[in-house]
mmCIF file of C-alpha atoms in Angstrom:
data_model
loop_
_atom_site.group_PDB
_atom_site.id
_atom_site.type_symbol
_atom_site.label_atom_id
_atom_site.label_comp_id
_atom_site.label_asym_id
_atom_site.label_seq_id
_atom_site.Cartn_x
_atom_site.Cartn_y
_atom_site.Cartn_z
ATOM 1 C CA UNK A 1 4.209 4.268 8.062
ATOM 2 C CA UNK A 2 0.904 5.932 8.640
ATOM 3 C CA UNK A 3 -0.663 5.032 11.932
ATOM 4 C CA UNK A 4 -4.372 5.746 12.424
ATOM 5 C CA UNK A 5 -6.014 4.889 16.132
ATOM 6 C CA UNK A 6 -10.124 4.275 16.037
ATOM 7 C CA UNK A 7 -12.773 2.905 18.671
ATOM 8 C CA UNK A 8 -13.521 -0.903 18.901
ATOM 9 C CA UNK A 9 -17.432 -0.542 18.434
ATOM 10 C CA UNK A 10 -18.086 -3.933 20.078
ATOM 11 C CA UNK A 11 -17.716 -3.292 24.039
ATOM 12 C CA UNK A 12 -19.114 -6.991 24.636
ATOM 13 C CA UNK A 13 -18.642 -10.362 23.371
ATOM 14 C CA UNK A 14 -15.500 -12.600 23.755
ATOM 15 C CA UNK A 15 -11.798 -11.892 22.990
ATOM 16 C CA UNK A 16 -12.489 -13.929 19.816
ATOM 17 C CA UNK A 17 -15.291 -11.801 18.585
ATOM 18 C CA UNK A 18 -13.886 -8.712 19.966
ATOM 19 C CA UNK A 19 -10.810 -9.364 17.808
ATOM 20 C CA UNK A 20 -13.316 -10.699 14.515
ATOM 21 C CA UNK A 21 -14.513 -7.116 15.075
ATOM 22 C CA UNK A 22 -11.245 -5.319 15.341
ATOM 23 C CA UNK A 23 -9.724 -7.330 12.216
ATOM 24 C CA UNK A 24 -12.998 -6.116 9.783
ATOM 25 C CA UNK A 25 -13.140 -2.560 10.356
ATOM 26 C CA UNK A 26 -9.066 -2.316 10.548
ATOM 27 C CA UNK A 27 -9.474 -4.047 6.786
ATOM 28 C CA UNK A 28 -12.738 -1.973 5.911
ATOM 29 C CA UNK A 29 -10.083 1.382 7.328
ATOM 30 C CA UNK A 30 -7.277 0.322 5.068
ATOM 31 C CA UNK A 31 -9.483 -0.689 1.751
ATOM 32 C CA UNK A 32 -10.829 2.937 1.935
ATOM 33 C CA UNK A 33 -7.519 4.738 2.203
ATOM 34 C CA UNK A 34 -6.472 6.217 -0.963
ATOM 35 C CA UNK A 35 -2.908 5.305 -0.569
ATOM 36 C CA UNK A 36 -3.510 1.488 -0.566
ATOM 37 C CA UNK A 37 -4.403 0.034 -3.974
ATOM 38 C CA UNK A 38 -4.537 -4.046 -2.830
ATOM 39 C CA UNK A 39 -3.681 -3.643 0.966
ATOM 40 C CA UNK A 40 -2.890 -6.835 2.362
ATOM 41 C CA UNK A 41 -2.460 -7.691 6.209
ATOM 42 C CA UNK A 42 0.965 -8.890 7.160
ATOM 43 C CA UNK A 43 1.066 -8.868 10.835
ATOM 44 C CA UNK A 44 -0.991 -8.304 13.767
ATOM 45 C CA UNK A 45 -0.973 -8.198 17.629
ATOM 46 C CA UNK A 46 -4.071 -8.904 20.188
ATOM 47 C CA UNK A 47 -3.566 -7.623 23.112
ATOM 48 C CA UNK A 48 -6.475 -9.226 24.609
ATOM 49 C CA UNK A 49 -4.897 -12.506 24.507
ATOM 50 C CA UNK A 50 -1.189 -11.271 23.762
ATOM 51 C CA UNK A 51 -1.309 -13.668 20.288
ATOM 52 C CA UNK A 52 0.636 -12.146 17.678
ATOM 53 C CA UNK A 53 1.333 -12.919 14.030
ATOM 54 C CA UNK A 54 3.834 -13.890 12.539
ATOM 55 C CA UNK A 55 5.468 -16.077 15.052
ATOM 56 C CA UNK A 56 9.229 -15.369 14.694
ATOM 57 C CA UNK A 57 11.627 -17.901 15.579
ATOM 58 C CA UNK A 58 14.841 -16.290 17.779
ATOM 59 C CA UNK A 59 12.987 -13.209 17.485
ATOM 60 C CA UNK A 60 13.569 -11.730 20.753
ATOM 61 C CA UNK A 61 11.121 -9.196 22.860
ATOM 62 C CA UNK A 62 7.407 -8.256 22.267
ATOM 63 C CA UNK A 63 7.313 -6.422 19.396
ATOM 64 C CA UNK A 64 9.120 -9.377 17.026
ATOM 65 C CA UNK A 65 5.474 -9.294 15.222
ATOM 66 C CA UNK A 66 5.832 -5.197 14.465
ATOM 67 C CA UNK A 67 9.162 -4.977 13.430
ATOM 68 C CA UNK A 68 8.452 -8.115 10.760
ATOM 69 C CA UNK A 69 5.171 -5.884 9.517
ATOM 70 C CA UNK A 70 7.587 -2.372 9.039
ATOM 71 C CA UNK A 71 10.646 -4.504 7.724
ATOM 72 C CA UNK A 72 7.655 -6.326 5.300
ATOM 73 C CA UNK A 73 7.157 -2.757 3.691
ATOM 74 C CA UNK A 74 3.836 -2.071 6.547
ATOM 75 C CA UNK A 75 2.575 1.324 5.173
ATOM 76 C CA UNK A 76 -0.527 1.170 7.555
ATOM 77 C CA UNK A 77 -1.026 0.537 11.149
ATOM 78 C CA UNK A 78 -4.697 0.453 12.220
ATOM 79 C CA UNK A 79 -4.567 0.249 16.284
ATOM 80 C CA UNK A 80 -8.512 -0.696 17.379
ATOM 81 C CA UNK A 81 -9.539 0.535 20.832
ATOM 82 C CA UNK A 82 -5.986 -0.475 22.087
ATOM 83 C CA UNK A 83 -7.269 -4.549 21.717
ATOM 84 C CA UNK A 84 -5.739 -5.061 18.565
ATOM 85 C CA UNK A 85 -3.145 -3.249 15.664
ATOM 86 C CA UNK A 86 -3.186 -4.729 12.440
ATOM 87 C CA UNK A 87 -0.184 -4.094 10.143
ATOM 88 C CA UNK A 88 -0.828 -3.761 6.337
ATOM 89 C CA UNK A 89 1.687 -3.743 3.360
ATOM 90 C CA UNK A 90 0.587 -2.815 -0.343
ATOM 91 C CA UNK A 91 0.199 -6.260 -2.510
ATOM 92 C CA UNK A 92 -0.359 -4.542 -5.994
ATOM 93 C CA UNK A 93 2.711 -5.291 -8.048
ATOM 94 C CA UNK A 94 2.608 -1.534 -9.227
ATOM 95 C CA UNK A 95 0.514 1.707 -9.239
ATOM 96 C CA UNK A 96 -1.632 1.831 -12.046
ATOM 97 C CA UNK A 97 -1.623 4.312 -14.569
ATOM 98 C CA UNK A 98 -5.777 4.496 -14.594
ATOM 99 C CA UNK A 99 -5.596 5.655 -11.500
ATOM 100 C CA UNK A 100 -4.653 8.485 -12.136
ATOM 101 C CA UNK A 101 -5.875 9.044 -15.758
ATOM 102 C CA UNK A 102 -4.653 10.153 -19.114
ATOM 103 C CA UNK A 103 -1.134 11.698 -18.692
ATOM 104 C CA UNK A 104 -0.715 14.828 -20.046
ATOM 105 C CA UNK A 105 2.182 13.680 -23.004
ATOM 106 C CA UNK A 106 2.256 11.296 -25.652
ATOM 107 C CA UNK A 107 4.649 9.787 -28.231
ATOM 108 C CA UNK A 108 4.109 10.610 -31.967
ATOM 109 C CA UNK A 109 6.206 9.539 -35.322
ATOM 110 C CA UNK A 110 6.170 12.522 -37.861
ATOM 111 C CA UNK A 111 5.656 12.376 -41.642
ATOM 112 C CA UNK A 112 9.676 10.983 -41.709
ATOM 113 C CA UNK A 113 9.548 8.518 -38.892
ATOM 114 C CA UNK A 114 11.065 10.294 -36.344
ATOM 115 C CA UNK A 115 9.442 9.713 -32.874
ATOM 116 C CA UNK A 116 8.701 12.604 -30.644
ATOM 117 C CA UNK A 117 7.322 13.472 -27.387
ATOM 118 C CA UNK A 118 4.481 16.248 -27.321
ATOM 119 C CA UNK A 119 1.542 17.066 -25.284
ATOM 120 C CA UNK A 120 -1.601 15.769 -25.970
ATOM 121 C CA UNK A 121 -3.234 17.915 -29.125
ATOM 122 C CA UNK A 122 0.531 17.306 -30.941
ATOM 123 C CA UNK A 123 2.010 20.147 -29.405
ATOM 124 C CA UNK A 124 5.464 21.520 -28.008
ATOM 125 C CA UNK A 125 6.853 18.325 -29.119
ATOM 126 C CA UNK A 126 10.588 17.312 -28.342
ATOM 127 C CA UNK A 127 11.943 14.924 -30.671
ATOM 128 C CA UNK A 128 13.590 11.847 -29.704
ATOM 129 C CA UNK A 129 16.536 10.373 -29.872
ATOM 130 C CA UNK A 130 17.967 6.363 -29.955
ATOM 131 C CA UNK A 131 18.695 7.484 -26.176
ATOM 132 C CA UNK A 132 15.900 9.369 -24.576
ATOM 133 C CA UNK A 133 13.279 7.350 -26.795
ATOM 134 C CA UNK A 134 13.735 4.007 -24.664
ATOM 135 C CA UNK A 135 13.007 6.581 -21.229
ATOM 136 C CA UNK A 136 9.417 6.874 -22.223
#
């Protein structure tokens, strides 16, 4: 999981709005990292007023609300000014290709039929069999 530490930039206010604070730039910190597509907060801690979520039943010692965010598939912990960590897991149901753009192959039929793979332009092309064709 990656971990990134940053300053609360509220020093004032109450624990309430200190953790308002905290929770918006953790969420602004993990909508900008490239990793996370549709992050999505599973589980945090304020220290302030030692409230935690989620609230485990038979879940013993203080970190019940940490090991629920890592064992939730938590791929970013944002700990603000040592007040509050936030614990977020990717929502997206997959990686989109756009993302990352055109790929670099595509699949062709020839004159007879036959499907192959070849790089974009209908080059080096590989042709497929009954097998490989349902891989791509």
């Amino acid at each position: 999981m990656k971990n990134l530490n940053v300053p609360l930039p509220l020093s004032g206010g109450s624990p309430a709005s200190r953790f308002q604070v905290a929770k918006a730039r953790a969420l602004t910190l993990a909508l900008a990292d490239p990793e996370m597509l549709e992050p999505e907060l599973i589980a945090w801690k304020d220290s302030i007023t030692s409230m935690a979520s989620p609230e485990l039943e038979g879940c013993s010692g203080p970190y019940g609300w940490r090991d629920y965010g890592i064992s939730h598939d938590g791929r970013l912990e944002v700990d603000v000014g040592g007040e509050a960590i936030f614990i977020f897991a990717e929502s997206s149901s997959f990686d989109s290709y756009e993302r990352f753009g055109p790929g670099p192959l595509v699949n062709i039929r020839d004159g007879k039929g036959n499907e192959m793979n070849c790089h974009i332009g209908g080059v080096d092309c590989v042709r497929l069999d009954e097998w490989t064709s349902k891989l791509t």
